[in-house]
Coordinates of C-alpha atoms in Angstrom, one line a residue:
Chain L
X1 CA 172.0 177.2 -5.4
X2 CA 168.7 178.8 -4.0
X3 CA 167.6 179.0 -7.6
X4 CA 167.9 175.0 -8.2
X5 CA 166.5 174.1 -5.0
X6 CA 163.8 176.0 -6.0
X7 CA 163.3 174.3 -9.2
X8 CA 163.7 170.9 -7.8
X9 CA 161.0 172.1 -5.1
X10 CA 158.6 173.0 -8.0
X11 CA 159.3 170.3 -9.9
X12 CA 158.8 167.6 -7.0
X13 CA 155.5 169.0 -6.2
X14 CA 154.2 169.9 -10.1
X15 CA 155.3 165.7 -10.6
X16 CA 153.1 165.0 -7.7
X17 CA 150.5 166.8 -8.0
X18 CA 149.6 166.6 -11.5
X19 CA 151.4 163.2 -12.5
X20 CA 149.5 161.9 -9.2
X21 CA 146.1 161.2 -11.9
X22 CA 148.1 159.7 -14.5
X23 CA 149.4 156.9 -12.7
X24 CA 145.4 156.2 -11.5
X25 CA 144.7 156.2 -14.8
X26 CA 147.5 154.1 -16.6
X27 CA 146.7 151.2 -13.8
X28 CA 142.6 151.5 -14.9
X29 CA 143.7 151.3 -18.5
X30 CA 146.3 148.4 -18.3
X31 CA 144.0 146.2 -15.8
X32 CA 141.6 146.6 -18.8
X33 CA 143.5 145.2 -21.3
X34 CA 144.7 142.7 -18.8
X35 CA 141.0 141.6 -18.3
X36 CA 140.6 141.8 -22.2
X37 CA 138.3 145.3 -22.2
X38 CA 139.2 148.3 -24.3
X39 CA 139.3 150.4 -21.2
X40 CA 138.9 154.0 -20.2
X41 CA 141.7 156.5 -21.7
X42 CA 144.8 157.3 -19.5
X43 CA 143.6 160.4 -19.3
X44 CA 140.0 159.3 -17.8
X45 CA 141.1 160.6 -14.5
X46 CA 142.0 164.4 -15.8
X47 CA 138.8 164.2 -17.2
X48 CA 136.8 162.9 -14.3
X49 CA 138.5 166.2 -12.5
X50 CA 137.5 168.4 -15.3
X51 CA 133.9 167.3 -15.7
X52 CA 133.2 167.1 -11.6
X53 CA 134.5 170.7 -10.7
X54 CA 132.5 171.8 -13.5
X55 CA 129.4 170.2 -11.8
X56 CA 126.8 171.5 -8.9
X57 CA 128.1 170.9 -5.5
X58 CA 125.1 169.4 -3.5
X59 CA 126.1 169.9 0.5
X60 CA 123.6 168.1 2.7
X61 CA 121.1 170.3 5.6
X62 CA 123.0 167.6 8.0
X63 CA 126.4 168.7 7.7
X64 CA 128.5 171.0 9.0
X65 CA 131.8 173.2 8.0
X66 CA 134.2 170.4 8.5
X67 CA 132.7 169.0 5.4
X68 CA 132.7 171.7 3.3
X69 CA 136.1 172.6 4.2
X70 CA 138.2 169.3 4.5
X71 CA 138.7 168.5 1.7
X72 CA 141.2 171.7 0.9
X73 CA 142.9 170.8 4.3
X74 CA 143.3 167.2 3.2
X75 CA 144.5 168.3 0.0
X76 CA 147.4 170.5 2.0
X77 CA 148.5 167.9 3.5
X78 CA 149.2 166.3 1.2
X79 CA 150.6 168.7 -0.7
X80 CA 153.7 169.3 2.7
X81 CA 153.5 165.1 2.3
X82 CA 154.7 165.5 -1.2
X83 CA 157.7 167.9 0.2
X84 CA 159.3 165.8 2.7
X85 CA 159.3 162.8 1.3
X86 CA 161.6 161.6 -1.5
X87 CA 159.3 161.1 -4.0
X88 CA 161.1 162.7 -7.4
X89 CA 164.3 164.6 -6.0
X90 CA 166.7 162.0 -4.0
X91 CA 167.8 165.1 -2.3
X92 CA 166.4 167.9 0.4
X93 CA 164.2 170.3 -1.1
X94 CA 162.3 173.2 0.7
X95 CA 160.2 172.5 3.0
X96 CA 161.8 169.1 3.8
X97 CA 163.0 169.9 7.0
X98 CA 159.4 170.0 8.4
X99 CA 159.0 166.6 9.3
X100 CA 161.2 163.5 9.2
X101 CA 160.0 159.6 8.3
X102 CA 157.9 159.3 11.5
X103 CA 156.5 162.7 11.2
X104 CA 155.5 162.1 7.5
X105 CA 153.4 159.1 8.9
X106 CA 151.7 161.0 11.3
X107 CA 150.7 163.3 8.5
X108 CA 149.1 160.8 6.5
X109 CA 147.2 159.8 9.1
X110 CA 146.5 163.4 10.0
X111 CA 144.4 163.4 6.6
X112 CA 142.8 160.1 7.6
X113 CA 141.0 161.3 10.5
X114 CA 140.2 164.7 8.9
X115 CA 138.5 162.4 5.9
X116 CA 136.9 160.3 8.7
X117 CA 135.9 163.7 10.6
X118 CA 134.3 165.1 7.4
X119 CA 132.6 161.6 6.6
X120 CA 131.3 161.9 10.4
X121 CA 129.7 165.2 9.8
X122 CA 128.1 164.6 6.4
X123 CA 125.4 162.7 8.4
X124 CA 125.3 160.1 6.0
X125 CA 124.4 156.4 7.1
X126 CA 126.8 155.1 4.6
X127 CA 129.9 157.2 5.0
X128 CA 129.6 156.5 8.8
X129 CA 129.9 152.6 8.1
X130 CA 132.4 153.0 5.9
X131 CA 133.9 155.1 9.1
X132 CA 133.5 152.2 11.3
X133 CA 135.4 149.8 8.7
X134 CA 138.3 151.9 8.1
X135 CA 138.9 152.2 12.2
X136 CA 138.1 148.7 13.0
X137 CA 141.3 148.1 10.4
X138 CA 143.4 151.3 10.9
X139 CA 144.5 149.9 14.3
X140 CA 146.6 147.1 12.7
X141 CA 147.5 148.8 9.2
X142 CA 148.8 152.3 11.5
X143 CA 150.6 149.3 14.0
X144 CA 152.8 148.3 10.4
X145 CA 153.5 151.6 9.2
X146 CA 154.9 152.7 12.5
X147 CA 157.0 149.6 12.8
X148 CA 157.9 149.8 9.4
X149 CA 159.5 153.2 10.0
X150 CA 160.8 152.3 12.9
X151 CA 162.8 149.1 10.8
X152 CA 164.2 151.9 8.5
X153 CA 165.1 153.7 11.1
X154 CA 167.3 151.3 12.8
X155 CA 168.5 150.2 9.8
X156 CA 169.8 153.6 8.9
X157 CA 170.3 154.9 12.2
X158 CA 168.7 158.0 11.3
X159 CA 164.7 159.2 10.7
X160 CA 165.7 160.4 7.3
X161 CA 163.8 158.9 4.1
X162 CA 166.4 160.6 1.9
X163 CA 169.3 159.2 4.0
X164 CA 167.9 156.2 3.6
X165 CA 167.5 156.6 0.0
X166 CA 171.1 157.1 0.1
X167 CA 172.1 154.5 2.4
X168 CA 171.0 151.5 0.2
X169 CA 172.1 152.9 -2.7
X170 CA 175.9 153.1 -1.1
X171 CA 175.2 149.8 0.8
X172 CA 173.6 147.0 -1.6
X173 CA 173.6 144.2 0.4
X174 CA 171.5 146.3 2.8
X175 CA 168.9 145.8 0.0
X176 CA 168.5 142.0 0.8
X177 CA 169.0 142.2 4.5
X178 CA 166.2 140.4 6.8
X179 CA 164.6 143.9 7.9
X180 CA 164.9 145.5 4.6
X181 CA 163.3 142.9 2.5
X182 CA 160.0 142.0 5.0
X183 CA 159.7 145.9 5.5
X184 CA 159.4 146.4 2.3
X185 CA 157.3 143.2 2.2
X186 CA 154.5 144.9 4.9
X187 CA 154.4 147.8 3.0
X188 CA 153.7 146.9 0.2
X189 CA 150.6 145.0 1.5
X190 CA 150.0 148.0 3.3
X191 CA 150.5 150.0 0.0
X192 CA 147.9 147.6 -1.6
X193 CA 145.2 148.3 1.5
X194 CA 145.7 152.3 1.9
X195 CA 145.0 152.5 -1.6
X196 CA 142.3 150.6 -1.7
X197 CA 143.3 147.6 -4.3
X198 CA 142.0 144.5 -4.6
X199 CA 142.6 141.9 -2.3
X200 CA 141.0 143.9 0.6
X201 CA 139.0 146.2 -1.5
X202 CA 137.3 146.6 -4.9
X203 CA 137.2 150.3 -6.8
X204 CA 133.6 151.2 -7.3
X205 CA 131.0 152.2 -5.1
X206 CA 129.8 148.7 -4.1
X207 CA 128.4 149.1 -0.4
X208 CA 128.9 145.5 1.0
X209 CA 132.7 145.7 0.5
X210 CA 133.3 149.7 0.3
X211 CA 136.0 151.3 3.2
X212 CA 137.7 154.3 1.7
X213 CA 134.8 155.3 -0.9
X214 CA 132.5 154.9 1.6
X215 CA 134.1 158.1 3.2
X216 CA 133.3 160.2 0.1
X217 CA 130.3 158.8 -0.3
X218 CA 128.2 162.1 0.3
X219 CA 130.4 164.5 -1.7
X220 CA 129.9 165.9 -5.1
X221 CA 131.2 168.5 -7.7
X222 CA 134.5 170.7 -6.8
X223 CA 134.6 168.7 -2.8
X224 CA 134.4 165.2 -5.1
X225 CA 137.1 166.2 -7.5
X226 CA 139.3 167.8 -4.9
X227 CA 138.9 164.5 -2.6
X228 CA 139.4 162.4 -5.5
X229 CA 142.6 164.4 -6.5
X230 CA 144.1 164.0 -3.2
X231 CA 143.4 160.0 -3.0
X232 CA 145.2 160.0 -6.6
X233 CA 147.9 161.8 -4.7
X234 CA 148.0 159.8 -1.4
X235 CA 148.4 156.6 -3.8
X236 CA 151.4 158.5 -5.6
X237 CA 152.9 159.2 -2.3
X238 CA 153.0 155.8 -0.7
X239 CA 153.5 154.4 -4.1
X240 CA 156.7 156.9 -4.5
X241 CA 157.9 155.8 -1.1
X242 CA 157.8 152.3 -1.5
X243 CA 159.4 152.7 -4.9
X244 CA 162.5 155.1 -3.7
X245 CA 162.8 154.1 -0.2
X246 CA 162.0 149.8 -0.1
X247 CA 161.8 148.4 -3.7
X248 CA 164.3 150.3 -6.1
X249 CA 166.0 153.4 -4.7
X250 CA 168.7 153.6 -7.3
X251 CA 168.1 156.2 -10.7
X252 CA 167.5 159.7 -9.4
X253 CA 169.8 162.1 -9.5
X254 CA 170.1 165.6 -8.0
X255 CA 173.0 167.5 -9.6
X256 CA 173.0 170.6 -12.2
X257 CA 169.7 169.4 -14.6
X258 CA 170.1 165.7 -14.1
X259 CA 166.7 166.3 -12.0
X260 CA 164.9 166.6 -15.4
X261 CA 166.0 163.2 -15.9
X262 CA 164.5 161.9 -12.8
X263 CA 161.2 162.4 -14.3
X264 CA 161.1 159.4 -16.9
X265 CA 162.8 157.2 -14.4
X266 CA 160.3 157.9 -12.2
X267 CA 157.3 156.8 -15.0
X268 CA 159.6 153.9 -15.5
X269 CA 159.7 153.0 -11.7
X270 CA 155.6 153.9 -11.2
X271 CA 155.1 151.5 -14.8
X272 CA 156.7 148.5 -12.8
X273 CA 154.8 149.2 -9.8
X274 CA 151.5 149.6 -11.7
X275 CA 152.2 145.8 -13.6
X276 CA 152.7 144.4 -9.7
X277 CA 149.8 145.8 -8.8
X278 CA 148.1 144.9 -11.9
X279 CA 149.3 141.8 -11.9
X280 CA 148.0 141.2 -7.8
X281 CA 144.5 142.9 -8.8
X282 CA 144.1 140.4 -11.9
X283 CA 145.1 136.9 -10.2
X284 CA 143.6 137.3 -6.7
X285 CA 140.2 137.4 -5.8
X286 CA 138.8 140.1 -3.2
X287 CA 138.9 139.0 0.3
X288 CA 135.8 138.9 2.3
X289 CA 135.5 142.0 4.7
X290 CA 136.2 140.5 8.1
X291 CA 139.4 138.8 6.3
X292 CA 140.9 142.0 6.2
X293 CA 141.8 141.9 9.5
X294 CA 143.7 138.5 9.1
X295 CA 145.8 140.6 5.9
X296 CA 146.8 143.3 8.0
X297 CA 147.9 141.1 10.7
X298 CA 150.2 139.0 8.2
X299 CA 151.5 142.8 7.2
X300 CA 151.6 143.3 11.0
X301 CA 153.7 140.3 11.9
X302 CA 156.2 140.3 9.4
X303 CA 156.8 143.9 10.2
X304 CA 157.2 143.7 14.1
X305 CA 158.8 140.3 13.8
X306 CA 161.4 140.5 11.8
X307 CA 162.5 143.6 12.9
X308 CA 163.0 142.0 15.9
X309 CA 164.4 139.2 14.8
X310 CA 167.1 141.7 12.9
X311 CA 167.6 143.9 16.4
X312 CA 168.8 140.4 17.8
X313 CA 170.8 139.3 15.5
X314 CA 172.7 141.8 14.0
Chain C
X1 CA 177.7 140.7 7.1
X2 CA 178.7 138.5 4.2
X3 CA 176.4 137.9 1.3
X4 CA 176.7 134.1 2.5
X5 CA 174.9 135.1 5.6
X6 CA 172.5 137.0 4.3
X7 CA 171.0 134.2 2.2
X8 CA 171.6 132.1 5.4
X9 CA 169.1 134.5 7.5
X10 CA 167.0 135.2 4.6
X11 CA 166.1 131.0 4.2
X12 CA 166.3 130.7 8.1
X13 CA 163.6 133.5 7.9
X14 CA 161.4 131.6 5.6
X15 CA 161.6 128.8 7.7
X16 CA 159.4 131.3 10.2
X17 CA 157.4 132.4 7.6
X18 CA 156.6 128.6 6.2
X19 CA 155.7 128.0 10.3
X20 CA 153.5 131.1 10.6
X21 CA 151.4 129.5 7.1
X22 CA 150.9 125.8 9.4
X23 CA 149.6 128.2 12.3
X24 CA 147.3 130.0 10.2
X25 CA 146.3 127.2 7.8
X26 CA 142.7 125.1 8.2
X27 CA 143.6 121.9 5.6
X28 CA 145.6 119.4 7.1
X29 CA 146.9 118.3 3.6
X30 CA 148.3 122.0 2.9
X31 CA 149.5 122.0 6.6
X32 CA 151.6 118.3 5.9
X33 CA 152.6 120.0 2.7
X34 CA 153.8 123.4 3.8
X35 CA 156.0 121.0 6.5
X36 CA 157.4 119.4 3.4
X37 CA 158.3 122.8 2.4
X38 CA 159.9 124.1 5.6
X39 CA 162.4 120.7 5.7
X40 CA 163.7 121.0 1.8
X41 CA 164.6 124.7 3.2
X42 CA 166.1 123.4 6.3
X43 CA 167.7 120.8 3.8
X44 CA 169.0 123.9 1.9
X45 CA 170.8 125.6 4.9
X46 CA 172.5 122.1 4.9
X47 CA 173.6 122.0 1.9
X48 CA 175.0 125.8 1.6
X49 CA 176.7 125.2 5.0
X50 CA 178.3 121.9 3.7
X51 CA 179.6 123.6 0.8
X52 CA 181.0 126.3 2.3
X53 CA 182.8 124.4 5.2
X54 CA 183.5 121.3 2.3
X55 CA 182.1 119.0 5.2
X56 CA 180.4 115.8 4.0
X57 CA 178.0 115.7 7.1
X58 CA 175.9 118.2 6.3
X59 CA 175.4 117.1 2.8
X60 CA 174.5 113.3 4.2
X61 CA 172.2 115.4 6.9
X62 CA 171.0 117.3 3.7
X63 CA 169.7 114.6 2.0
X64 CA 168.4 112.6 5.3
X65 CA 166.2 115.5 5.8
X66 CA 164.9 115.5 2.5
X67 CA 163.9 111.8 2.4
X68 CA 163.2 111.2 5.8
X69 CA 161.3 114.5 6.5
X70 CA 160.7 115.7 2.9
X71 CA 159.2 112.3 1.7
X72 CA 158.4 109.4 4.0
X73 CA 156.8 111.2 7.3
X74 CA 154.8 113.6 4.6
X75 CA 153.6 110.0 3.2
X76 CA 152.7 108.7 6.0
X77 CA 150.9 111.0 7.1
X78 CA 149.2 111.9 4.3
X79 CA 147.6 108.4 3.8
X80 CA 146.0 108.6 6.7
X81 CA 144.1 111.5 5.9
X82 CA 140.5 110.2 5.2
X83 CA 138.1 111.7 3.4
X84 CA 135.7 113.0 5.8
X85 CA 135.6 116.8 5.4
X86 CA 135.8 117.1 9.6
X87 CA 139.0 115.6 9.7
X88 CA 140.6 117.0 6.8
X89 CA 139.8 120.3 7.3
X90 CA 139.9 122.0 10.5
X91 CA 137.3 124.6 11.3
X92 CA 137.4 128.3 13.3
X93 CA 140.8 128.9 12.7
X94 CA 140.9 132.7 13.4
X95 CA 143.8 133.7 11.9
X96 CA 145.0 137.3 12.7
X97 CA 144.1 135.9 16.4
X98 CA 146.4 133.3 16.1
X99 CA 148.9 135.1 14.5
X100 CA 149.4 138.0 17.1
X101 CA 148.9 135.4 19.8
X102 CA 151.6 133.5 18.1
X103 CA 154.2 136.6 17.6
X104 CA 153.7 137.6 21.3
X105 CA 154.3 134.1 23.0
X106 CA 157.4 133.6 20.1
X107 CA 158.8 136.8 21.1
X108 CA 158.9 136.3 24.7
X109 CA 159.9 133.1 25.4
X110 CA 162.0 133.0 22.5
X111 CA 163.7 136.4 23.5
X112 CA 163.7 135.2 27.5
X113 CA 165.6 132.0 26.8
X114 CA 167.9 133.6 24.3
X115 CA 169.2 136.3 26.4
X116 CA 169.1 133.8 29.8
X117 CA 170.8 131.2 28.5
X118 CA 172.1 131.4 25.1
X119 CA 173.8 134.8 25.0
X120 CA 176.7 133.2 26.0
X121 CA 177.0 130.5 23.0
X122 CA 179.0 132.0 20.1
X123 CA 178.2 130.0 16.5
X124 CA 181.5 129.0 15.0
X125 CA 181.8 128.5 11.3
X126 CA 180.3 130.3 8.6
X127 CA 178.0 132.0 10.7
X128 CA 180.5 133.1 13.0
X129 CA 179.6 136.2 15.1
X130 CA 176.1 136.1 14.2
X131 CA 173.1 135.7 16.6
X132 CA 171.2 133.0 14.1
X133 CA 169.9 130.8 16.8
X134 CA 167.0 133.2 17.3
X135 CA 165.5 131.6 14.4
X136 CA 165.4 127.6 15.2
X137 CA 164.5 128.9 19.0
X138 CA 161.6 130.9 17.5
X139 CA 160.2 127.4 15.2
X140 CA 160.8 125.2 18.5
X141 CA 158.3 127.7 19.9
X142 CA 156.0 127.7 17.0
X143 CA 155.5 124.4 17.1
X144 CA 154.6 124.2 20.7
X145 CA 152.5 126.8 20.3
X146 CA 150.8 124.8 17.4
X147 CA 150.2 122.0 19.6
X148 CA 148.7 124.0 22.2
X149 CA 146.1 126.1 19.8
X150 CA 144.9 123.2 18.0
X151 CA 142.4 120.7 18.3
X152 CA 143.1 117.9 15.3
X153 CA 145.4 115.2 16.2
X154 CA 147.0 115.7 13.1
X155 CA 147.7 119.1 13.9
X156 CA 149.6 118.4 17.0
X157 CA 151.4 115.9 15.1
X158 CA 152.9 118.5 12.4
X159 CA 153.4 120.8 15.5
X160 CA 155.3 118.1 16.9
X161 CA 157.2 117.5 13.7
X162 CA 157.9 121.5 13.4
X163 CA 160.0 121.2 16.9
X164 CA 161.7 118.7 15.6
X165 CA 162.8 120.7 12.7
X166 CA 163.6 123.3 15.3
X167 CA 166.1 121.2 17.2
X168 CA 167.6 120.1 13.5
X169 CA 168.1 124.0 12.6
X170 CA 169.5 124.3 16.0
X171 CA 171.7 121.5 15.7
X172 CA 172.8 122.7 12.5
X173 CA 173.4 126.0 13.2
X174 CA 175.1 125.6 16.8
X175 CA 177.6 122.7 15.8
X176 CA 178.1 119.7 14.5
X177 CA 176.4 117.4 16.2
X178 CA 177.6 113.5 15.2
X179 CA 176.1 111.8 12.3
X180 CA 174.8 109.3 14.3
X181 CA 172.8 110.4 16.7
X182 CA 171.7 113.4 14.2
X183 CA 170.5 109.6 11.8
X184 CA 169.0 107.9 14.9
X185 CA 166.7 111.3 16.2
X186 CA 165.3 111.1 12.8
X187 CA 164.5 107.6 12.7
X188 CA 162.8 108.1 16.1
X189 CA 160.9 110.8 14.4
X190 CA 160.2 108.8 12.1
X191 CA 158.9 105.9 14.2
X192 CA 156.9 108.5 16.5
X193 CA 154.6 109.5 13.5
X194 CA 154.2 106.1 12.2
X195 CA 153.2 105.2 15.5
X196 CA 150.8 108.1 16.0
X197 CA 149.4 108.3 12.3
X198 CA 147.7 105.2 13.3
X199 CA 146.6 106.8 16.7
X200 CA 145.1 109.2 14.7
X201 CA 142.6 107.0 13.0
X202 CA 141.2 106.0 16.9
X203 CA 141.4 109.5 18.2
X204 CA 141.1 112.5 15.9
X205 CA 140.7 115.8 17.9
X206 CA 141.8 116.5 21.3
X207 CA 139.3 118.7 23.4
X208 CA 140.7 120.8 27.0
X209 CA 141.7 118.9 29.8
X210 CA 140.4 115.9 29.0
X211 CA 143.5 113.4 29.3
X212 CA 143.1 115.3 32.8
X213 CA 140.0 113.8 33.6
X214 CA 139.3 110.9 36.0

């Protein structure tokens, strides 16, 4: 019993951690051939990895040892993020019993004020805008994730992602209920703004509109490609979440070596993910930066309404 | 909770939704559109209510809506959109503004009046032990809160229009009210915008306090 938990600890965190670049790179590749471009290999991500811990690591005069060393801590975290959450397993593994929903979201944004701490001490002009964006916005997207956890929650009666998990899968009409469907609604938008997609934010280091690679903006070598490995993991995480906990919690199985299996459904579930995303990144245009605001409050409102509206009613 | 009343919430929730888009929108045409929108949903609760309790009013209140709300006041008021870019579009419309403002004054006075006087009123029927007067409550507020944010007369007329959809959802929802006066409210409606579309073309944004004047 110790043994399998084991393996289905290893095996949640390998899937993370490694599969994390994969799913950055199958979205770059398939938004190419969307836009009619060849594209960069599924792979590219691996190899940007590769080639950047090769390279020199240039640390400014200006900074100080929260640069050099958060990227490692934000890479930990979200390494325990990738435990407690039910991102491949449906059930408890090690470590799970750390931290519940609500602790999980103060963990992510744990690593989002160590990134903003370490973009604050690099000195850079640049990474301290981008700094200013990403907490002029963070009050209303942190607002929606709380509430959004707080709608599981009460839907569930517990704190529980993985009793959650289990809950809709028992209850299906739960799936369509009015707190279920615009939670999953706000997170998704949220989903789209923490990782940086297009409607509030364009990849590519394009100062006018840059938030989150503004904040990496004075990194390079081994500290890029660590930073750049956990933002592939962050989106894996939230992306996982929204996939097993909101949009489609049914497929993953727990029992003898049916985990194994959980590994293609889990490409299946990430490959319709990536197409909605695609598909959002390809027919919308990028909003202006002080729209952003206006986004997050429509992710805002339907969150804190409607679960209020479902606390009334029910 | 059936899966009936699920759908029931779920359109009833869109209603909201369709509201929050006329609070947050700057082009009068999209605003008159997006009320054609909300009254074909309202329409819809109709219709599934009528089925289910195999009553003929809602079906004939179905299909009023739909013409009288759905087709002629979105006429009406769309012809008398002119083409000056002032009137047809409404500028500094700050949305995530009007949207929080919106969601606090909605949930107070929505959640004040429910719980004072309503918490006593059970809905009978299909919706039977289910709190779903929240939601006309909540676009009865939307639309004063419309009125009350906005400037363009036509603005305060779809507000206007918006409560009235409120009281219909209401009306649905609570119990049925008789055909007639449920026929003669709309034709008032009805009346009041043709009335005030032409208003409209005298008067064409409101500013504070001035009726107040001297």
């Amino acid at each position: 019993m110790l043994l399998h938990t084991l393996e289905e600890t290893v095996s949640q965190y390998l899937f993370v951690v490694l599969f994390a670049p994969l799913f950055a790179g199958i979205l770059a590749n398939l938004k190419a051939r969307v836009e009619s471009r060849k594209g960069p290999s599924i792979l590219q991500p691996y190899y940007d990895i590769a080639k950047l811990i090769r390279k020199e690591t240039v640390i400014p005069r200006a900074s100080g040892n929260i640069f050099k060393y958060s990227p490692y801590l934000i890479f930990g975290i979200y390494s325990l993020i990738a435990l407690i959450i039910p991102v491949l397993i449906p059930d408890p593994v090690f470590f799970t019993a750390s931290a519940d929903f609500l602790g999980g979201a103060i963990l992510f944004s744990l690593a989002a004020f160590v990134k903003m701490l370490s973009a604050m001490d690099s000195g850079n002009s640049y990474s301290v805008m981008g700094v200013s964006r990403a907490m002029s916005f963070n009050f209303l997207s942190e607002g929606t994730l709380i509430t959004v956890f707080f709608a599981v929650s009460l839907m569930t009666g517990t704190n529980s992602p993985y009793v959650t998990n289990h809950f809709l899968i028992a209850n299906g009409i739960s799936v369509v209920s009015l707190d279920h469907v615009f939670s999953t609604l706000a997170f998704a938008m949220l989903f789209l703004y923490e990782t940086g997609k297009i409607p509030v934010e364009s990849s590519g280091l394009m100062e006018l509109g840059m938030i989150d690679e503004g904040l990496v903006y004075e990194y390079s070598g081994k500290l890029l490609a660590i930073s750049k490995w956990s933002s592939y993991m962050k989106q894996c995480l939230l992306g996982s979440v929204l996939l097993n906990v909101f949009l489609v919690p049914w497929g993953l199985y727990s029992t003898g070596y049916a985990f194994l299996m959980d590994f293609p459904v889990m490409l299946a579930k990430w490959i319709f993910l990536i197409t909605v995303v695609v598909i959002v990144e390809t027919t919308l245009a990028k909003l202006r930066l002080f729209r952003i605001m206006d986004y997050l409050a429509v992710a805002f409102t339907f969150s804190i309404l409607f679960l209020i509206f479902s606390e009334v009613t029910l | 909770m059936t899966l009936i009343q699920t759908g029931i919430y779920l359109i009833a929730a869109l209603v909201t939704i369709v509201a929050f888009y006329i609070q947050g929108e700057e082009f009068i045409r999209s605003m008159v559109r997006a009320q054609v929108v909300q009254s074909v949903l309202i329409a819809a609760i109709s219709f599934i209510i009528g089925i289910i309790e195999a009553s003929v009013d809602f079906f004939i209140l179905g299909v009023l809506i739909i013409i009288l709300r759905g087709f002629l006041i979105s006429y009406f008021l769309e012809r008398r959109i002119p083409g000056k870019s002032s009137i047809k579009y409404e500028p500094n419309v700050n949305l995530a503004y009007y949207f929080l403002l919106d969601l606090v004054f909605i949930v107070i006075s929505v959640f004040i009046i429910f719980y004072v006087v309503f918490s006593s009123f059970r809905v009978s029927g299909v919706l039977a032990g289910t709190e779903v007067l929240v939601f006309p409550l909540a676009l009865f507020f939307q639309g004063l809160f419309l009125i009350a944010s906005r400037k363009s007369t036509f603005t305060q007329i779809i507000g206007y229009v918006e409560e009235e959809n409120g009281l219909v959802l209401f009306a649905i929802f609570l119990l049925p009210v008789p055909l007639i006066i449920e026929a003669s409210v709309f034709l008032d409606v009805l009346a009041l915008v043709v009335i005030t579309s032409i208003v409209v073309v005298e008067k064409q944004t409101h500013e504070k306090m001035e009726e107040l004047k001297g």
